[in-house]
Short mmCIF file of C-alpha atoms and ligand atoms in Angstrom, two decimals:
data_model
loop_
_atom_site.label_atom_id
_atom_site.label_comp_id
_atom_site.label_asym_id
_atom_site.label_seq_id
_atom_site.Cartn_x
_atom_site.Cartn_y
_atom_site.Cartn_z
CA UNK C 225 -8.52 -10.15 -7.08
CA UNK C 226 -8.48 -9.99 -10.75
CA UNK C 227 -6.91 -6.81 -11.97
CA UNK C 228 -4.19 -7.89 -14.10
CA UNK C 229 -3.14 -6.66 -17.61
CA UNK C 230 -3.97 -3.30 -17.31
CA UNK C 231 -0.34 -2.44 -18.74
CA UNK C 232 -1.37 -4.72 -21.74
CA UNK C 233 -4.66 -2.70 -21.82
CA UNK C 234 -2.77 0.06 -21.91
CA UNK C 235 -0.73 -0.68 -24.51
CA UNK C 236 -3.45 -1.48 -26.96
CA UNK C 237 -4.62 2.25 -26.86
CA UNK C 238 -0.98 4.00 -26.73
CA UNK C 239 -0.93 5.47 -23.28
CA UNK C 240 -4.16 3.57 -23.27
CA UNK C 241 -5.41 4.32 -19.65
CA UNK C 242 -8.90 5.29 -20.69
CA UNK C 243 -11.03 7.96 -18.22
CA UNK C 244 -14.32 6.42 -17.35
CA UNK C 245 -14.39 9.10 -14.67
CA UNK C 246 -18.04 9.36 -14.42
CA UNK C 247 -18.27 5.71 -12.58
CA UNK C 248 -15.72 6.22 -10.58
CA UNK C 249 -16.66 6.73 -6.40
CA UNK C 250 -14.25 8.54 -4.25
CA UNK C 251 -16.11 6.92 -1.75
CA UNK C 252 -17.56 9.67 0.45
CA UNK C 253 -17.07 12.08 -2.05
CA UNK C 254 -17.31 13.39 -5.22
CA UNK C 255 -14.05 15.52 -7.09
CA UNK C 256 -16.61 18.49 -6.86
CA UNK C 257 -17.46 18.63 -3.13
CA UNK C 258 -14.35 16.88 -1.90
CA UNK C 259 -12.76 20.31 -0.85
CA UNK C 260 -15.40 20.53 1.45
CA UNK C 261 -14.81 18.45 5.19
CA UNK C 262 -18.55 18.31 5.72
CA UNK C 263 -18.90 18.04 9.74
CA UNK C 264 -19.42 14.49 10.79
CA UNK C 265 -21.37 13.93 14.17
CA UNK C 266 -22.00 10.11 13.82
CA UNK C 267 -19.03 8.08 13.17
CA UNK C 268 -19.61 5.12 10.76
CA UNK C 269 -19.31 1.77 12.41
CA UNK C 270 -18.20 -1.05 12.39
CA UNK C 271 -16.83 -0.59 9.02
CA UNK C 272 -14.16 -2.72 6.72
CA UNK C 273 -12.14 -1.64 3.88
CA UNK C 274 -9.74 -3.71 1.69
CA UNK C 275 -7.66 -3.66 -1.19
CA UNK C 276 -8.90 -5.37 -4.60
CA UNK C 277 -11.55 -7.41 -5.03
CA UNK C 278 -11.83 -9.33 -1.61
CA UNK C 279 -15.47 -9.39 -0.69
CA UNK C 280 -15.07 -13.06 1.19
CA UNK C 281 -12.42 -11.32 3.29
CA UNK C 282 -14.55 -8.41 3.61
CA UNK C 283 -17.63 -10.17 4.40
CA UNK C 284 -15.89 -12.37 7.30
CA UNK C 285 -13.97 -9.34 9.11
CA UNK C 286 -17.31 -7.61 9.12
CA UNK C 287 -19.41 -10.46 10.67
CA UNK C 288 -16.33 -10.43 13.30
CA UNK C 289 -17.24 -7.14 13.86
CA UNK C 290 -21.41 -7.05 13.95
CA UNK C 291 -21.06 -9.72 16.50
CA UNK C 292 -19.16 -7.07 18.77
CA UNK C 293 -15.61 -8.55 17.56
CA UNK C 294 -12.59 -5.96 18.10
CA UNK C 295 -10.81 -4.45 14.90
CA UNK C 296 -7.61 -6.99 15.32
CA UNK C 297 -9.78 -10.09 15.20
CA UNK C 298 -11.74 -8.86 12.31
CA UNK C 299 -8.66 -7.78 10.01
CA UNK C 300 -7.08 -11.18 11.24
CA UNK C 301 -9.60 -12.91 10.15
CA UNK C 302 -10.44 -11.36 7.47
CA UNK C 303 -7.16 -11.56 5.83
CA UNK C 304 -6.78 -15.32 6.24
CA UNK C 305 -9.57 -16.04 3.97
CA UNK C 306 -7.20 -14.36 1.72
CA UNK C 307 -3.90 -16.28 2.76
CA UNK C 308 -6.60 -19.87 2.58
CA UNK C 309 -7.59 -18.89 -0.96
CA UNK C 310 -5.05 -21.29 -3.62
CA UNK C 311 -6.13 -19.38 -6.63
CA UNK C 312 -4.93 -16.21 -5.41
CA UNK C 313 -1.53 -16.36 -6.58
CA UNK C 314 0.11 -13.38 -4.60
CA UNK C 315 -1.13 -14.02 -1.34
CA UNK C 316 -0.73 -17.01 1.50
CA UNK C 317 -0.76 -20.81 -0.14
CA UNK C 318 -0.77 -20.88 -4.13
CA UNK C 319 1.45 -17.21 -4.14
CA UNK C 320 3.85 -17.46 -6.93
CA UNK C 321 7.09 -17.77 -5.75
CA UNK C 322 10.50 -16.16 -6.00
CA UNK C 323 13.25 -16.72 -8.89
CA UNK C 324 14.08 -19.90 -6.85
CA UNK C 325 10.94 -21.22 -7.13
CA UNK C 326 9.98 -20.82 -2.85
CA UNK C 327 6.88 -19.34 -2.17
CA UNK C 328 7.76 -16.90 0.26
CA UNK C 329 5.23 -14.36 2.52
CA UNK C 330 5.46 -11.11 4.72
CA UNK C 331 2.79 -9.74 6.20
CA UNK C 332 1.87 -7.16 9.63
CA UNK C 333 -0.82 -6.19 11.61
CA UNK C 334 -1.65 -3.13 14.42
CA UNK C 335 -3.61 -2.65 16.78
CA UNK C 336 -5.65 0.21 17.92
CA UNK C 337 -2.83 1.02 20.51
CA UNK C 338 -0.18 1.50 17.89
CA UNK C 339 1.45 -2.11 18.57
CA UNK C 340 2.66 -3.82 15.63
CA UNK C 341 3.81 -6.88 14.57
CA UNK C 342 5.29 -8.49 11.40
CA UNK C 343 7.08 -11.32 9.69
CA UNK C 344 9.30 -11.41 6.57
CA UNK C 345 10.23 -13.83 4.35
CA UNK C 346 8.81 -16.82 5.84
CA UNK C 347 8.34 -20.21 4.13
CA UNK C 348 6.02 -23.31 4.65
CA UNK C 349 3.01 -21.26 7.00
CA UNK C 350 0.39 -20.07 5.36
CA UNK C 351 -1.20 -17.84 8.14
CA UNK C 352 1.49 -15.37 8.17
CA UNK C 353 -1.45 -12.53 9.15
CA UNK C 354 -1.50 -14.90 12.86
CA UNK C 355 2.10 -15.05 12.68
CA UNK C 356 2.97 -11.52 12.56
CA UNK C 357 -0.07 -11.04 15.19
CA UNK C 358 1.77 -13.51 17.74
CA UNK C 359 5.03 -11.58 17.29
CA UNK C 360 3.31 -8.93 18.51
CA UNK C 361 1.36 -10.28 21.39
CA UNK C 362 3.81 -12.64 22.08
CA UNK C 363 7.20 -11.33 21.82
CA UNK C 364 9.18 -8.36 23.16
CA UNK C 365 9.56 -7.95 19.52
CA UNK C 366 8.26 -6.37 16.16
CA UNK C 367 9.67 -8.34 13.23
CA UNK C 368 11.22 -11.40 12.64
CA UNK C 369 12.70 -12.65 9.66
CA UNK C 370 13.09 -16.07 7.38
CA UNK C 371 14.33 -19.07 9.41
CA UNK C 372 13.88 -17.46 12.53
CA UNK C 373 10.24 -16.72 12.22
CA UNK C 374 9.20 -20.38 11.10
CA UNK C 375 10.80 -21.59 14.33
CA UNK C 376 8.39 -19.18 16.04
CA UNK C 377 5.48 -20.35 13.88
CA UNK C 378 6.21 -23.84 14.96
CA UNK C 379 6.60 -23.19 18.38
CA UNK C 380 3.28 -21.48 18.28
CA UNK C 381 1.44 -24.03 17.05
CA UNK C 382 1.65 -23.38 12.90
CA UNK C 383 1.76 -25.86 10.63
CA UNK C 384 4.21 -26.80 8.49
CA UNK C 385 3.18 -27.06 4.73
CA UNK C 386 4.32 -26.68 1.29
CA UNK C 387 2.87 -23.33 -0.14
CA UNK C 388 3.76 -23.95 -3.80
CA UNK C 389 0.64 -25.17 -5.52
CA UNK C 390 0.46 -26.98 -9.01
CA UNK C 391 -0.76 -23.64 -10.75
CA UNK C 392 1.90 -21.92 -9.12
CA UNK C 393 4.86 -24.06 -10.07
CA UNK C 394 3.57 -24.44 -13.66
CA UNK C 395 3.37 -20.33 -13.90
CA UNK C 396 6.98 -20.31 -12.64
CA UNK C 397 8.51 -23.05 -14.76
CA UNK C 398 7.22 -21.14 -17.54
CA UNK C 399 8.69 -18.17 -16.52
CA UNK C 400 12.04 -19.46 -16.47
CA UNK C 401 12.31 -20.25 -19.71
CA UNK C 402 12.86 -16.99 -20.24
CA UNK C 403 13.63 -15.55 -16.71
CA UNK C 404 13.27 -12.71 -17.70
CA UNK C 405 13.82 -10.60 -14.17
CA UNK C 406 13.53 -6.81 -14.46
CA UNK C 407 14.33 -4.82 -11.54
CA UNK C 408 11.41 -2.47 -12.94
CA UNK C 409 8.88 -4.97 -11.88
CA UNK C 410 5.64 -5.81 -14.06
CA UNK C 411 2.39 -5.27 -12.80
CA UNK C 412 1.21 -8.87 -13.24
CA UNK C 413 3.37 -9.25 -10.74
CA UNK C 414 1.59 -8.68 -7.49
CA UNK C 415 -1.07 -8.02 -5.89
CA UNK C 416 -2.02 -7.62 -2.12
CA UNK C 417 -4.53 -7.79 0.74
CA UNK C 418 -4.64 -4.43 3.02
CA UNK C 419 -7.08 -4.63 5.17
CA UNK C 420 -8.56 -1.53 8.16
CA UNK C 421 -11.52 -1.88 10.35
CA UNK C 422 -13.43 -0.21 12.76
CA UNK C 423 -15.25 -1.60 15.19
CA UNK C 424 -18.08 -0.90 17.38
CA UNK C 425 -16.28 0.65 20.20
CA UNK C 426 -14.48 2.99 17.25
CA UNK C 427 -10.97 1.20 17.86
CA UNK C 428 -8.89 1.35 14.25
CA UNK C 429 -6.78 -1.63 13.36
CA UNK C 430 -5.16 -3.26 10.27
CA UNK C 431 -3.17 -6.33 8.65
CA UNK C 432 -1.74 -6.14 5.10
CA UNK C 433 -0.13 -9.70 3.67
CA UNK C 434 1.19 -11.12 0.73
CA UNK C 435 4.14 -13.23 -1.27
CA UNK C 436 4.83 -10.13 -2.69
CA UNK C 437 6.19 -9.66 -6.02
CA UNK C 438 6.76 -12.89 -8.18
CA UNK C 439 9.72 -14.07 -9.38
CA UNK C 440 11.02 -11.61 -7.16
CA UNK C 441 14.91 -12.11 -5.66
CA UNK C 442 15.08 -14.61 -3.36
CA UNK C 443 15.25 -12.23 0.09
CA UNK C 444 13.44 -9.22 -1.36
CA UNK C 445 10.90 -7.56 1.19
CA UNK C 446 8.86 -5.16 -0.19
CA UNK C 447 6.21 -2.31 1.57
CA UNK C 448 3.87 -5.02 2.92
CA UNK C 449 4.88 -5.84 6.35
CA UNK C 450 6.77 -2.75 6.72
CA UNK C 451 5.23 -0.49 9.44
CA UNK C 452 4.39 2.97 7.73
CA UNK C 453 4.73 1.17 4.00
CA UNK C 454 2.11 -1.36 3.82
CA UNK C 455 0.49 -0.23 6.66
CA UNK C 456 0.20 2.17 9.38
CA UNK C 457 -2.93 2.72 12.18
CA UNK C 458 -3.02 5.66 14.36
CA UNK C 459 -6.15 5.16 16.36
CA UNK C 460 -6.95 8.90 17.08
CA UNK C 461 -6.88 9.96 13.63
CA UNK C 462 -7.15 6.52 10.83
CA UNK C 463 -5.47 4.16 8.84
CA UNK C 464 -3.96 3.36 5.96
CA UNK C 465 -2.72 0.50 3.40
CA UNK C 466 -0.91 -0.19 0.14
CA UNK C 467 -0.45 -2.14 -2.38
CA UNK C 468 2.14 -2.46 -5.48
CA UNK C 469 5.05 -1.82 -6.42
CA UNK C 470 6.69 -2.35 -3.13
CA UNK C 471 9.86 -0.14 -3.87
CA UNK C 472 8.06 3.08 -4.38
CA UNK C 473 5.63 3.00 -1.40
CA UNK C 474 8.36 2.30 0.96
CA UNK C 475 10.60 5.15 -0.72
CA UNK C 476 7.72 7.46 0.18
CA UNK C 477 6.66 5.72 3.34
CA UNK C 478 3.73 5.99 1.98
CA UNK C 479 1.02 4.51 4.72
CA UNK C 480 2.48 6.53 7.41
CA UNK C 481 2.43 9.69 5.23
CA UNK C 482 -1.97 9.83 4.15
CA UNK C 483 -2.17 8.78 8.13
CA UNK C 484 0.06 12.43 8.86
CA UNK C 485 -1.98 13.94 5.99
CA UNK C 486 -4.89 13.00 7.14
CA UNK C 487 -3.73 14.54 10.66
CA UNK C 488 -3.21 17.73 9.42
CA UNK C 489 -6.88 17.90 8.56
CA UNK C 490 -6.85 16.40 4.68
CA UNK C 491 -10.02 14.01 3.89
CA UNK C 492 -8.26 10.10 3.64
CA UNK C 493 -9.33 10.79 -0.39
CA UNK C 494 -7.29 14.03 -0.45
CA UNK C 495 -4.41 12.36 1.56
CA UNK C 496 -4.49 9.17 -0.73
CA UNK C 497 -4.22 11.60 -3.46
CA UNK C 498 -1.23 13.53 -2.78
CA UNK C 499 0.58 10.34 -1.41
CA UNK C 500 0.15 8.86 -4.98
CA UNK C 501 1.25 12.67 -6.19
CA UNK C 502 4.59 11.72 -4.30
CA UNK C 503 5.33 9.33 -6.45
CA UNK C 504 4.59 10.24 -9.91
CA UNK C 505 6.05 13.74 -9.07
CA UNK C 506 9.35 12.82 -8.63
CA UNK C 507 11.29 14.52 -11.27
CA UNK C 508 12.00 12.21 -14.29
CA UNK C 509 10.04 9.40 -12.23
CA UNK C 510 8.52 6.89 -15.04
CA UNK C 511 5.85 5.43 -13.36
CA UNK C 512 3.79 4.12 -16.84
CA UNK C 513 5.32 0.65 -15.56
CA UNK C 514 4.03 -0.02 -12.46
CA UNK C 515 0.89 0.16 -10.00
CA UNK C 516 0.49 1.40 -6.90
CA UNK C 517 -2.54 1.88 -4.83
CA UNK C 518 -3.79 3.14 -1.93
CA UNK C 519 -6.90 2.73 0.63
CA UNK C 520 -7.49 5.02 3.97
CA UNK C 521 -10.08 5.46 6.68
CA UNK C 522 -10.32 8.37 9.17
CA UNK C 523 -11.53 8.02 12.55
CA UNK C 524 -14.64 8.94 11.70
CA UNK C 525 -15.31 6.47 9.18
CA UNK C 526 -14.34 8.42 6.01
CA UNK C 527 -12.69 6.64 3.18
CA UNK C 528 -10.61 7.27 0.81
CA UNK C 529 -8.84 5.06 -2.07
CA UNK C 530 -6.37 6.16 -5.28
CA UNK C 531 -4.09 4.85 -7.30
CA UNK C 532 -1.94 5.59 -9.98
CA UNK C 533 -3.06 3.78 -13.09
CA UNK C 534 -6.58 2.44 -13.45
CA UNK C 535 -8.04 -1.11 -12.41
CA UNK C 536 -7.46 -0.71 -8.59
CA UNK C 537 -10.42 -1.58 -6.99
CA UNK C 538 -11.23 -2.17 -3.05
CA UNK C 539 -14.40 -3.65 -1.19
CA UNK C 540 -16.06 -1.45 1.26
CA UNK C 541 -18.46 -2.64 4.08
CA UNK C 542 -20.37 -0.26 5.61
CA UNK C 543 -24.00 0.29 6.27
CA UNK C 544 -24.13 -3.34 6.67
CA UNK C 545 -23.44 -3.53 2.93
CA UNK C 546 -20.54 -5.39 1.23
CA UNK C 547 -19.64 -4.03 -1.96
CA UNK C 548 -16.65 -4.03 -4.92
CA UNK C 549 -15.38 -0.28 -5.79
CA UNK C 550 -13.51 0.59 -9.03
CA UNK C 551 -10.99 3.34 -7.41
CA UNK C 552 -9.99 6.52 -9.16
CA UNK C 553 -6.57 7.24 -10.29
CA UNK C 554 -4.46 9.13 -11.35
CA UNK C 555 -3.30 8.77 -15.00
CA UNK C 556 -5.83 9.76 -17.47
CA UNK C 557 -5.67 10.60 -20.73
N1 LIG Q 941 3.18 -4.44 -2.31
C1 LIG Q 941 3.60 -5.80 -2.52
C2 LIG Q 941 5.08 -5.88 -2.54
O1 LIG Q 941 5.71 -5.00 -3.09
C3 LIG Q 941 3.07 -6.42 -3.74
C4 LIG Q 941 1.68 -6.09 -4.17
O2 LIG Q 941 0.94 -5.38 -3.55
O3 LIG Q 941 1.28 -6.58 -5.20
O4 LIG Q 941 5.60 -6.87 -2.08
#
């Protein structure tokens, strides 16, 4: 997931963000024919798509899936290899932690019925993806928050351990030195996995976790496990997932809003598009410091992926091929 220091890129060249347009893939479609909704008979499955470089993840939700494995089980999975993964310091153990110094995670999931569950804030389980997916199954519930959802972890059979790995307390001690805390958050600062899959029945689901933004304040929830922010899954017409700057997807509900696009007949590129245009649109909006970026699938197994500033990428798996995309975005020069 290595996609940091683009705003230092950018920097070095002025406004910096370079157009390399011509190896960019819109996925299914190219800026030229992307007008056109070519008529799809055969719908592509099973098929996984994820946010950033995540082709382990990838990899394991789609061999959940070619062995006839439903959508849940294969973004579940797939997502803990994620959450497992120390070096990936804004998701599951080794996350860098808030301004306190606790490593603390959110994540949700849904299911092809529209069921969703999620956890917030929770400290000492790494496998908040399972969490949030026992909330659902398990409770007459949707969310639960901080103290309340480690008791529930325990009681399901989590285990208790200390998140905050060696890299990641050195990276914070350094940072407080300085502490320097902007409410205008940095875009080293996070980093995501959204995950949507269909299966081989054509059943749409999703999961989307994290320890969100680091150095963050301690109790600050961002888009991640926020149903229609991080993620939303309709299972007649797709799904979709963020990741970034918390604050502005969920101030443009921004998941839910490319799955209603999407409904009203745009391609998941076209509705990834304008939900990125809702953003950097907003009168006087300064969005030069900070990322956001989105993936989407339709039920037909389009995709789509955009973000605002370059250096998003996703992996893809379809075909029965696994592969790293650079996604196109939205500020060129
Ligand atoms: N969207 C996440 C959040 O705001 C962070 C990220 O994707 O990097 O918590």
């Amino acid at each position: 997931m290595k996609r940091r220091n683009f705003i230092k890129k950018a920097s070095a060249t002025g406004l910096g963000l370079v157009a390399v347009s011509s190896t960019f893939m819109s996925c299914d479609e190219t800026k030229e024919d992307k007008k056109i909704v070519s008529p799809i008979s055969e719908v592509i499955k099973p098929l996984v798509i994820a946010t950033w470089k995540t082709d382990l993840a990838v990899e394991t939700a789609a061999a959940v899936l070619e062995k006839g494995g439903t959508a849940l089980e294969a973004v579940e999975q797939g997502c803990r290899i994620e959450e497992a993964n120390e070096k990936g310091q804004s998701v599951g153990k080794g996350g860098l932690p808030d301004r306190d110094g606790d490593v603390t995670l959110d994540a949700c999931i849904m299911n092809e019925k529209g069921d969703y569950g999620a956890v917030l804030g929770v400290k000492n389980i790494k496998h908040v993806i399972s969490v949030a997916r026992k909330v659902m199954e398990a409770t007459p519930h949707v969310m639960l928050v901080g103290v309340g959802a480690e008791k529930f972890a325990l009681s399901q059979g989590f285990k208790r351990e200390n998140l905050l790995t060696e890299a990641s307390k050195k990276a914070w001690e350094k940072w407080k030195i300085k502490s320097e805390y902007k409410p205008i958050i940095n875009i080293e600062n996070h980093d995501t996995i959204g995950m949507l899959a269909i299966d081989k029945k054509g059943n749409i689901s999703g999961a989307c976790t994290t320890s969100g933004l680091a150095y963050k304040m301690a109790g600050r929830v961002g888009d991640s496990p926020i149903i229609g922010g991080g993620l939303f899954v309709d299972n007649e017409i797709g799904g979709a997932s963020a990741t970034g700057l918390g604050e502005e997807v969920l101030k443009t509900v921004g998941s839910f809003l490319i799955v209603e696009l999407m409904r009203q007949g745009k391609s998941p590129q076209e509705a990834c598009e304008e939900a990125i245009g809702r953003i950097v649109n907003k009168p006087g909006k300064d969005f030069t410091n900070f990322q956001v970026g989105y993936i989407a699938v339709n039920k037909q197994g389009q995709t789509g992926a955009y973000s605002i500033h370059e250096w998003f990428s996703y992996n893809i798996y379809k075909n029965k091929k696994n592969q790293n995309i650079k996604s196109d975005y939205f500020n060129k020069v």
